[in-house]
mmCIF file of C-alpha atoms and ligand atoms in Angstrom:
data_model
loop_
_atom_site.group_PDB
_atom_site.id
_atom_site.type_symbol
_atom_site.label_atom_id
_atom_site.label_comp_id
_atom_site.label_asym_id
_atom_site.label_seq_id
_atom_site.Cartn_x
_atom_site.Cartn_y
_atom_site.Cartn_z
ATOM 1 C CA MET P 3 166.122 8.727 -83.120
ATOM 2 C CA THR P 4 165.467 9.149 -86.698
ATOM 3 C CA ASP P 5 162.052 8.190 -88.512
ATOM 4 C CA LEU P 6 163.798 5.273 -89.905
ATOM 5 C CA SER P 7 165.092 3.764 -86.767
ATOM 6 C CA ILE P 8 161.706 4.260 -85.152
ATOM 7 C CA LEU P 9 160.147 2.226 -87.887
ATOM 8 C CA GLN P 10 162.899 -0.369 -87.597
ATOM 9 C CA GLU P 11 162.291 -0.837 -83.888
ATOM 10 C CA LYS P 12 158.589 -1.111 -84.350
ATOM 11 C CA ILE P 13 159.161 -3.740 -87.143
ATOM 12 C CA LEU P 14 161.543 -5.724 -84.947
ATOM 13 C CA ARG P 15 159.195 -5.805 -82.240
ATOM 14 C CA LEU P 16 156.181 -6.793 -84.141
ATOM 15 C CA LYS P 17 158.247 -9.446 -85.894
ATOM 16 C CA GLU P 18 159.164 -10.904 -82.306
ATOM 17 C CA GLU P 19 155.543 -10.989 -81.362
ATOM 18 C CA ARG P 20 154.086 -12.594 -84.534
ATOM 19 C CA GLY P 21 157.165 -15.234 -84.821
ATOM 20 C CA ALA P 22 158.014 -13.948 -88.252
ATOM 21 C CA ILE P 23 161.317 -14.080 -90.044
ATOM 22 C CA ILE P 24 162.235 -11.398 -92.666
ATOM 23 C CA LEU P 25 164.149 -12.490 -95.776
ATOM 24 C CA SER P 26 165.494 -9.788 -98.057
ATOM 25 C CA HIS P 27 167.239 -9.845 -101.367
ATOM 26 C CA ASN P 28 170.556 -8.342 -101.989
ATOM 27 C CA TYR P 29 168.940 -5.524 -103.973
ATOM 28 C CA GLN P 30 166.524 -4.195 -101.364
ATOM 29 C CA ARG P 31 166.666 -0.692 -99.928
ATOM 30 C CA GLU P 32 169.569 -0.243 -97.330
ATOM 31 C CA GLU P 33 166.953 0.368 -94.456
ATOM 32 C CA VAL P 34 165.063 -2.849 -95.563
ATOM 33 C CA GLN P 35 168.261 -5.124 -95.682
ATOM 34 C CA ASP P 36 169.337 -3.737 -92.272
ATOM 35 C CA ILE P 37 165.966 -5.338 -90.494
ATOM 36 C CA ALA P 38 166.166 -8.648 -92.298
ATOM 37 C CA ASP P 39 167.080 -11.892 -90.563
ATOM 38 C CA PHE P 40 168.603 -13.316 -93.871
ATOM 39 C CA ILE P 41 169.750 -11.452 -96.902
ATOM 40 C CA GLY P 42 170.834 -13.244 -99.810
ATOM 41 C CA ASP P 43 170.648 -14.104 -103.630
ATOM 42 C CA SER P 44 167.541 -15.962 -105.068
ATOM 43 C CA LEU P 45 169.132 -19.234 -104.575
ATOM 44 C CA GLU P 46 170.075 -18.629 -100.738
ATOM 45 C CA LEU P 47 166.643 -17.244 -100.146
ATOM 46 C CA SER P 48 164.838 -20.368 -101.853
ATOM 47 C CA ARG P 49 166.972 -22.601 -99.524
ATOM 48 C CA THR P 50 166.553 -20.574 -96.538
ATOM 49 C CA ALA P 51 162.663 -20.299 -97.154
ATOM 50 C CA SER P 52 162.257 -23.981 -97.480
ATOM 51 C CA GLU P 53 164.299 -24.799 -94.220
ATOM 52 C CA LEU P 54 163.057 -22.159 -91.804
ATOM 53 C CA LYS P 55 161.242 -23.158 -88.690
ATOM 54 C CA CYS P 56 158.471 -20.247 -88.490
ATOM 55 C CA ASP P 57 155.035 -19.594 -89.216
ATOM 56 C CA ILE P 58 155.558 -16.246 -91.221
ATOM 57 C CA ILE P 59 157.728 -15.157 -93.713
ATOM 58 C CA VAL P 60 157.913 -11.514 -94.833
ATOM 59 C CA PHE P 61 159.612 -11.780 -98.142
ATOM 60 C CA CYS P 62 161.259 -8.407 -99.093
ATOM 61 C CA GLY P 63 161.825 -8.743 -102.772
ATOM 62 C CA VAL P 64 159.624 -9.396 -105.904
ATOM 63 C CA ASN P 65 156.674 -11.406 -106.287
ATOM 64 C CA PHE P 66 158.266 -14.839 -108.057
ATOM 65 C CA MET P 67 160.588 -14.766 -104.984
ATOM 66 C CA ALA P 68 157.559 -14.875 -102.444
ATOM 67 C CA GLU P 69 155.890 -17.280 -104.830
ATOM 68 C CA SER P 70 158.952 -19.819 -104.500
ATOM 69 C CA ALA P 71 158.761 -19.496 -100.743
ATOM 70 C CA SER P 72 155.072 -20.353 -100.825
ATOM 71 C CA ILE P 73 155.603 -23.015 -103.041
ATOM 72 C CA LEU P 74 158.336 -24.636 -101.149
ATOM 73 C CA SER P 75 156.557 -24.106 -97.680
ATOM 74 C CA PRO P 76 153.072 -24.036 -98.257
ATOM 75 C CA GLU P 77 152.231 -24.208 -94.509
ATOM 76 C CA LYS P 78 153.848 -20.959 -93.872
ATOM 77 C CA THR P 79 152.297 -17.520 -94.352
ATOM 78 C CA VAL P 80 154.256 -15.697 -97.144
ATOM 79 C CA LEU P 81 153.829 -11.862 -97.018
ATOM 80 C CA LEU P 82 154.958 -9.744 -99.830
ATOM 81 C CA PRO P 83 154.897 -6.168 -98.371
ATOM 82 C CA GLU P 84 154.304 -4.641 -101.911
ATOM 83 C CA LEU P 85 152.049 -6.746 -104.119
ATOM 84 C CA GLY P 86 152.981 -4.626 -107.245
ATOM 85 C CA ALA P 87 156.727 -5.607 -106.894
ATOM 86 C CA ASN P 88 156.897 -7.585 -109.933
ATOM 87 C CA CYS P 89 159.927 -8.663 -112.204
ATOM 88 C CA PRO P 90 159.346 -7.264 -115.590
ATOM 89 C CA MET P 91 161.455 -10.079 -117.122
ATOM 90 C CA ALA P 92 159.542 -12.793 -115.361
ATOM 91 C CA ASP P 93 156.376 -11.340 -117.178
ATOM 92 C CA MET P 94 158.352 -11.680 -120.640
ATOM 93 C CA ILE P 95 157.180 -15.177 -120.773
ATOM 94 C CA THR P 96 153.718 -16.904 -120.161
ATOM 95 C CA VAL P 97 152.218 -20.322 -120.432
ATOM 96 C CA SER P 98 149.623 -19.435 -122.741
ATOM 97 C CA GLY P 99 148.641 -15.746 -122.823
ATOM 98 C CA PRO P 100 150.100 -12.696 -124.251
ATOM 99 C CA ARG P 101 153.515 -11.814 -122.722
ATOM 100 C CA ASN P 102 154.919 -8.496 -121.674
ATOM 101 C CA ALA P 103 157.090 -7.348 -124.363
ATOM 102 C CA MET P 104 157.751 -3.931 -122.963
ATOM 103 C CA THR P 105 160.726 -2.091 -124.025
ATOM 104 C CA ASN P 106 159.957 1.469 -122.602
ATOM 105 C CA PHE P 107 162.019 1.240 -119.122
ATOM 106 C CA PRO P 108 163.198 4.595 -118.329
ATOM 107 C CA GLY P 109 166.719 5.013 -119.347
ATOM 108 C CA TYR P 110 166.860 1.847 -121.170
ATOM 109 C CA LYS P 111 167.683 1.705 -125.073
ATOM 110 C CA TYR P 112 166.102 -1.435 -126.702
ATOM 111 C CA THR P 113 168.422 -3.096 -129.170
ATOM 112 C CA GLY P 114 168.260 -6.495 -130.629
ATOM 113 C CA GLY P 115 164.846 -7.624 -131.824
ATOM 114 C CA TYR P 116 162.581 -10.196 -130.324
ATOM 115 C CA LYS P 117 162.928 -13.738 -131.635
ATOM 116 C CA PHE P 118 159.373 -14.773 -131.040
ATOM 117 C CA PRO P 119 156.099 -12.930 -131.767
ATOM 118 C CA VAL P 120 154.369 -11.067 -128.853
ATOM 119 C CA GLY P 121 151.826 -13.969 -128.973
ATOM 120 C CA PHE P 122 154.386 -16.753 -128.594
ATOM 121 C CA THR P 123 154.188 -18.670 -125.400
ATOM 122 C CA LEU P 124 156.056 -21.345 -123.353
ATOM 123 C CA ARG P 125 153.662 -24.149 -124.772
ATOM 124 C CA ASP P 126 154.737 -22.921 -128.286
ATOM 125 C CA ILE P 127 158.385 -23.198 -127.979
ATOM 126 C CA LYS P 128 157.905 -26.556 -126.214
ATOM 127 C CA GLU P 129 155.837 -27.714 -129.383
ATOM 128 C CA ARG P 130 158.598 -26.304 -131.624
ATOM 129 C CA TYR P 131 161.419 -28.404 -129.939
ATOM 130 C CA PRO P 132 159.719 -31.524 -128.808
ATOM 131 C CA GLY P 133 161.735 -33.635 -126.141
ATOM 132 C CA ALA P 134 163.844 -30.534 -125.203
ATOM 133 C CA PRO P 135 163.695 -29.915 -121.527
ATOM 134 C CA VAL P 136 162.872 -26.580 -120.251
ATOM 135 C CA VAL P 137 165.201 -24.938 -117.676
ATOM 136 C CA ALA P 138 163.359 -21.977 -115.939
ATOM 137 C CA TYR P 139 165.366 -19.300 -114.433
ATOM 138 C CA VAL P 140 163.764 -18.677 -110.913
ATOM 139 C CA ASN P 141 162.747 -15.336 -112.237
ATOM 140 C CA THR P 142 159.601 -16.671 -113.646
ATOM 141 C CA THR P 143 155.847 -16.885 -112.516
ATOM 142 C CA ALA P 144 154.588 -20.042 -110.637
ATOM 143 C CA ASP P 145 152.631 -21.208 -113.680
ATOM 144 C CA VAL P 146 155.683 -21.071 -115.782
ATOM 145 C CA LYS P 147 157.654 -23.081 -113.427
ATOM 146 C CA ALA P 148 155.085 -25.519 -113.190
ATOM 147 C CA GLU P 149 155.320 -26.024 -116.985
ATOM 148 C CA SER P 150 159.126 -26.447 -116.906
ATOM 149 C CA ASP P 151 161.236 -29.406 -116.113
ATOM 150 C CA VAL P 152 163.745 -27.598 -113.814
ATOM 151 C CA CYS P 153 164.547 -24.055 -112.296
ATOM 152 C CA CYS P 154 168.072 -22.545 -112.114
ATOM 153 C CA THR P 155 169.289 -19.392 -110.602
ATOM 154 C CA SER P 156 172.017 -17.163 -111.799
ATOM 155 C CA ALA P 157 174.290 -19.021 -109.417
ATOM 156 C CA ASN P 158 173.598 -22.545 -110.602
ATOM 157 C CA GLY P 159 172.525 -22.322 -114.254
ATOM 158 C CA VAL P 160 175.434 -24.050 -115.763
ATOM 159 C CA ARG P 161 175.299 -26.804 -113.417
ATOM 160 C CA VAL P 162 171.514 -27.540 -113.805
ATOM 161 C CA VAL P 163 171.864 -27.613 -117.481
ATOM 162 C CA GLU P 164 174.873 -30.038 -117.410
ATOM 163 C CA SER P 165 172.786 -32.039 -114.995
ATOM 164 C CA LEU P 166 170.320 -32.901 -117.657
ATOM 165 C CA ALA P 167 170.650 -35.996 -120.088
ATOM 166 C CA SER P 168 169.381 -34.279 -123.280
ATOM 167 C CA ASP P 169 172.003 -32.444 -125.542
ATOM 168 C CA LYS P 170 169.404 -29.754 -126.493
ATOM 169 C CA VAL P 171 167.753 -27.474 -123.775
ATOM 170 C CA ILE P 172 165.296 -24.778 -123.627
ATOM 171 C CA CYS P 173 166.289 -21.925 -121.425
ATOM 172 C CA ILE P 174 163.707 -19.233 -120.494
ATOM 173 C CA PRO P 175 163.384 -16.398 -119.973
ATOM 174 C CA ASP P 176 166.670 -14.331 -119.945
ATOM 175 C CA ARG P 177 168.430 -14.469 -123.327
ATOM 176 C CA ASN P 178 171.742 -13.202 -121.625
ATOM 177 C CA LEU P 179 171.808 -15.942 -119.020
ATOM 178 C CA ALA P 180 171.066 -18.297 -121.695
ATOM 179 C CA ALA P 181 173.895 -17.005 -123.681
ATOM 180 C CA TRP P 182 176.246 -17.443 -120.727
ATOM 181 C CA ILE P 183 175.134 -20.889 -120.189
ATOM 182 C CA ALA P 184 175.604 -21.689 -123.846
ATOM 183 C CA LYS P 185 179.056 -20.373 -123.724
ATOM 184 C CA ASN P 186 179.897 -22.758 -120.868
ATOM 185 C CA THR P 187 178.494 -25.870 -121.839
ATOM 186 C CA ASN P 188 178.637 -28.235 -124.825
ATOM 187 C CA LYS P 189 174.809 -28.438 -124.986
ATOM 188 C CA GLU P 190 172.657 -26.766 -127.675
ATOM 189 C CA ILE P 191 170.757 -23.993 -126.017
ATOM 190 C CA ILE P 192 167.463 -22.702 -127.264
ATOM 191 C CA ALA P 193 167.177 -19.374 -125.837
ATOM 192 C CA TRP P 194 163.979 -17.412 -125.039
ATOM 193 C CA ASP P 195 164.229 -13.621 -125.799
ATOM 194 C CA GLY P 196 163.605 -11.877 -122.475
ATOM 195 C CA PHE P 197 166.146 -9.693 -120.801
ATOM 196 C CA CYS P 198 166.349 -7.620 -117.400
ATOM 197 C CA HIS P 199 166.309 -4.039 -118.427
ATOM 198 C CA VAL P 200 168.621 -3.250 -115.335
ATOM 199 C CA HIS P 201 171.484 -5.482 -116.744
ATOM 200 C CA ASP P 202 170.790 -5.327 -120.414
ATOM 201 C CA ARG P 203 171.267 -1.626 -120.550
ATOM 202 C CA VAL P 204 175.146 -2.087 -120.055
ATOM 203 C CA THR P 205 177.101 -2.141 -123.103
ATOM 204 C CA ARG P 206 180.744 -2.674 -124.011
ATOM 205 C CA ASP P 207 181.228 1.164 -124.246
ATOM 206 C CA ASP P 208 180.191 1.418 -120.648
ATOM 207 C CA VAL P 209 182.938 -1.134 -119.485
ATOM 208 C CA ILE P 210 185.425 0.562 -121.536
ATOM 209 C CA VAL P 211 184.555 3.820 -119.710
ATOM 210 C CA ALA P 212 184.430 2.193 -116.180
ATOM 211 C CA LYS P 213 187.758 0.552 -116.930
ATOM 212 C CA ARG P 214 189.350 3.836 -117.866
ATOM 213 C CA GLU P 215 187.944 5.620 -114.728
ATOM 214 C CA TYR P 216 189.014 2.896 -112.320
ATOM 215 C CA PRO P 217 191.929 1.138 -114.152
ATOM 216 C CA ASP P 218 193.148 -0.845 -110.991
ATOM 217 C CA ALA P 219 189.618 -2.164 -110.185
ATOM 218 C CA VAL P 220 188.458 -5.922 -110.888
ATOM 219 C CA LEU P 221 185.332 -6.139 -112.817
ATOM 220 C CA VAL P 222 182.464 -8.477 -111.502
ATOM 221 C CA ALA P 223 179.420 -8.877 -113.602
ATOM 222 C CA HIS P 224 176.054 -10.653 -113.288
ATOM 223 C CA PRO P 225 174.979 -13.067 -116.078
ATOM 224 C CA GLU P 226 171.832 -11.038 -116.714
ATOM 225 C CA CYS P 227 174.579 -8.674 -118.582
ATOM 226 C CA ARG P 228 174.911 -9.280 -122.342
ATOM 227 C CA LEU P 229 177.653 -11.657 -123.478
ATOM 228 C CA GLU P 230 179.667 -8.562 -124.783
ATOM 229 C CA VAL P 231 179.968 -7.327 -120.996
ATOM 230 C CA LEU P 232 180.462 -10.749 -119.454
ATOM 231 C CA ASP P 233 183.554 -11.343 -121.954
ATOM 232 C CA MET P 234 185.148 -8.237 -120.530
ATOM 233 C CA ALA P 235 184.568 -9.204 -116.905
ATOM 234 C CA ASP P 236 187.144 -10.817 -114.650
ATOM 235 C CA HIS P 237 184.460 -12.704 -112.735
ATOM 236 C CA VAL P 238 180.848 -13.666 -113.616
ATOM 237 C CA THR P 239 178.372 -14.699 -110.821
ATOM 238 C CA SER P 240 175.184 -14.079 -108.858
ATOM 239 C CA THR P 241 175.022 -11.510 -106.188
ATOM 240 C CA SER P 242 175.895 -13.535 -103.284
ATOM 241 C CA GLY P 243 178.942 -14.963 -105.507
ATOM 242 C CA MET P 244 179.949 -11.264 -105.792
ATOM 243 C CA LEU P 245 180.050 -11.000 -102.102
ATOM 244 C CA ARG P 246 182.046 -14.165 -101.659
ATOM 245 C CA PHE P 247 184.473 -13.045 -104.212
ATOM 246 C CA ALA P 248 184.884 -9.611 -102.895
ATOM 247 C CA LYS P 249 185.481 -10.799 -99.412
ATOM 248 C CA SER P 250 188.233 -13.566 -100.613
ATOM 249 C CA SER P 251 189.897 -11.516 -103.445
ATOM 250 C CA SER P 252 193.253 -9.659 -102.721
ATOM 251 C CA ALA P 253 192.190 -6.687 -105.012
ATOM 252 C CA ALA P 254 191.229 -3.254 -103.327
ATOM 253 C CA SER P 255 188.749 -2.020 -105.776
ATOM 254 C CA PHE P 256 185.944 -3.522 -107.833
ATOM 255 C CA ILE P 257 183.453 -2.417 -110.457
ATOM 256 C CA ILE P 258 180.216 -3.933 -109.914
ATOM 257 C CA GLY P 259 177.994 -4.964 -112.896
ATOM 258 C CA THR P 260 174.725 -5.557 -111.094
ATOM 259 C CA GLU P 261 171.906 -3.748 -109.457
ATOM 260 C CA ILE P 262 173.134 -1.136 -107.211
ATOM 261 C CA GLY P 263 171.669 -2.312 -104.073
ATOM 262 C CA LEU P 264 174.158 -4.771 -103.688
ATOM 263 C CA LEU P 265 176.739 -2.190 -103.068
ATOM 264 C CA HIS P 266 175.348 -1.626 -99.703
ATOM 265 C CA ARG P 267 176.333 -4.891 -98.259
ATOM 266 C CA LEU P 268 179.568 -5.029 -100.419
ATOM 267 C CA ARG P 269 180.918 -1.839 -98.631
ATOM 268 C CA LYS P 270 179.365 -2.898 -95.209
ATOM 269 C CA GLU P 271 181.136 -6.301 -95.336
ATOM 270 C CA ASN P 272 184.374 -5.007 -96.785
ATOM 271 C CA PRO P 273 185.075 -1.477 -95.365
ATOM 272 C CA SER P 274 188.674 -1.267 -96.495
ATOM 273 C CA LYS P 275 187.706 -2.157 -100.060
ATOM 274 C CA ASN P 276 186.247 0.267 -102.916
ATOM 275 C CA PHE P 277 183.200 -0.543 -104.803
ATOM 276 C CA TYR P 278 181.990 1.451 -107.946
ATOM 277 C CA PRO P 279 178.879 0.441 -109.977
ATOM 278 C CA LEU P 280 179.445 -0.373 -113.523
ATOM 279 C CA ARG P 281 176.491 2.157 -114.408
ATOM 280 C CA LYS P 282 175.059 4.465 -112.076
ATOM 281 C CA ASP P 283 171.478 3.683 -113.261
ATOM 282 C CA MET P 284 171.555 0.075 -112.586
ATOM 283 C CA LEU P 285 168.387 0.534 -110.295
ATOM 284 C CA CYS P 286 165.552 -2.077 -110.286
ATOM 285 C CA PRO P 287 162.373 0.088 -109.450
ATOM 286 C CA SER P 288 160.547 -3.076 -108.629
ATOM 287 C CA MET P 289 163.162 -4.170 -105.907
ATOM 288 C CA LYS P 290 163.098 -0.614 -104.381
ATOM 289 C CA LYS P 291 159.079 -0.795 -103.947
ATOM 290 C CA THR P 292 159.305 -2.451 -100.529
ATOM 291 C CA THR P 293 159.765 0.499 -97.707
ATOM 292 C CA LEU P 294 159.876 0.054 -93.949
ATOM 293 C CA GLN P 295 156.405 1.334 -94.042
ATOM 294 C CA SER P 296 155.201 -1.443 -96.173
ATOM 295 C CA VAL P 297 156.839 -4.195 -94.078
ATOM 296 C CA LEU P 298 155.442 -2.633 -90.944
ATOM 297 C CA ARG P 299 151.849 -2.467 -92.490
ATOM 298 C CA ALA P 300 152.117 -6.032 -93.902
ATOM 299 C CA LEU P 301 152.950 -7.303 -90.305
ATOM 300 C CA GLU P 302 150.403 -5.141 -88.553
ATOM 301 C CA THR P 303 147.542 -5.992 -90.975
ATOM 302 C CA MET P 304 148.852 -9.787 -92.123
ATOM 303 C CA THR P 305 147.675 -8.705 -95.596
ATOM 304 C CA ASN P 306 149.418 -9.266 -98.923
ATOM 305 C CA VAL P 307 149.470 -13.061 -98.607
ATOM 306 C CA VAL P 308 151.112 -14.758 -101.454
ATOM 307 C CA LYS P 309 149.577 -18.241 -102.038
ATOM 308 C CA VAL P 310 150.074 -20.510 -105.039
ATOM 309 C CA PRO P 311 147.015 -22.801 -105.822
ATOM 310 C CA GLU P 312 147.934 -26.442 -105.142
ATOM 311 C CA ASP P 313 147.433 -27.428 -109.068
ATOM 312 C CA ILE P 314 150.186 -25.112 -109.727
ATOM 313 C CA ARG P 315 152.196 -25.318 -106.746
ATOM 314 C CA ILE P 316 152.988 -29.144 -106.799
ATOM 315 C CA PRO P 317 154.397 -29.326 -110.538
ATOM 316 C CA ALA P 318 156.171 -25.914 -109.801
ATOM 317 C CA LYS P 319 157.708 -27.515 -106.417
ATOM 318 C CA LYS P 320 158.903 -30.306 -108.589
ATOM 319 C CA SER P 321 161.049 -28.019 -110.836
ATOM 320 C CA LEU P 322 162.365 -26.049 -107.680
ATOM 321 C CA ASP P 323 163.329 -29.320 -105.862
ATOM 322 C CA ARG P 324 164.926 -30.722 -108.790
ATOM 323 C CA MET P 325 167.101 -27.624 -109.010
ATOM 324 C CA LEU P 326 167.693 -27.712 -105.310
ATOM 325 C CA SER P 327 168.982 -31.275 -105.497
ATOM 326 C CA VAL P 328 171.588 -30.366 -108.188
HETATM 327 P P1 LIG D 412 170.622 -13.240 -107.870
HETATM 328 O O1 LIG D 412 170.703 -12.376 -106.606
HETATM 329 O O2 LIG D 412 170.304 -14.641 -107.621
HETATM 330 O O3 LIG D 412 171.954 -12.960 -108.501
HETATM 331 O O4 LIG D 412 169.435 -12.563 -108.644
HETATM 332 C C1 LIG D 412 169.374 -11.508 -109.440
HETATM 333 C C2 LIG D 412 168.034 -10.896 -109.714
HETATM 334 O O5 LIG D 412 167.925 -10.294 -110.781
HETATM 335 C C3 LIG D 412 167.096 -11.211 -109.037
HETATM 336 O O6 LIG D 412 165.997 -10.696 -109.413
HETATM 337 FE FE1 LIG D 413 163.845 -8.398 -112.530
HETATM 338 FE FE2 LIG D 413 166.076 -7.440 -113.201
HETATM 339 FE FE3 LIG D 413 164.591 -6.398 -111.268
HETATM 340 FE FE4 LIG D 413 165.852 -8.564 -110.874
HETATM 341 S S1 LIG D 413 166.663 -6.773 -111.363
HETATM 342 S S2 LIG D 413 163.830 -8.231 -110.354
HETATM 343 S S3 LIG D 413 165.677 -9.530 -113.015
HETATM 344 S S4 LIG D 413 164.000 -6.475 -113.445
#
């Protein structure tokens, strides 16, 4: 037995004893995905977390996801194996304090300026566009969700925006998802200027290189990529949307424009098809923080509990519930 399989066995035993359920995002390490009860995209995991009949959820993902689980199921104990697993894009907008305007991600070349000064906040943009509802991508902190009107994920952004009565909508924090939504609706979209450094690093030139290398492959891209990339894609969808697309498509080869963790499931579920990363460095360090060791430690010690205070949880839940009902 390998060290990894010994750890996996220990986790599975302890999970049974504790009555815990392990949720994993599609970008998690392969060995972590392999011990999960449910693997999915942000929307599927939110839905699963709210429907599960269990006392303990171990959330293998980043902190906004564990927060969402706790918001939807406050009676459950939600454990985040690595408390430092944060989404840098989520931290690019705050309700009132200074935001994270980091551009020094390894391998990421920052292009395009910030539209708003570093001190600009969610409250500031609401004040600038009074009456425009705020659609918050789930990649936001709980207090930002609480201050928004409705949430969306990469799987339902267009539908959520279309469901609103207003012709003018504020979309936060991802400028690329906002541009994709704007392209697919008739509404006026006011976009925040955040980005995911994993997806925003991909350029038109990268697509040209990948298509030259794999001329017969179909290109699927995540809406967190730039519009110049999405415009060249055969299909634009969330991570689980990519899994469904790969399964149902008659194509034999695919170029995958999202975090490379998704390749594990794509290859496992489609052994006769070929999957190539659009760029090999599309790797999210935050998503890779969670290890088998940290999952085991969380279960053994029952530490790293994520709990959202009630005054934030209740309005944040309204935004998530509104999304789930669309
Ligand atoms: P989805 O899995 O919902 O497409 O989200 C991608 C993502 O970046 C989550 O952090
Ligand atoms: Fe955040 Fe991007 Fe990592 Fe997703 S892939 S957690 S959006 S930094």
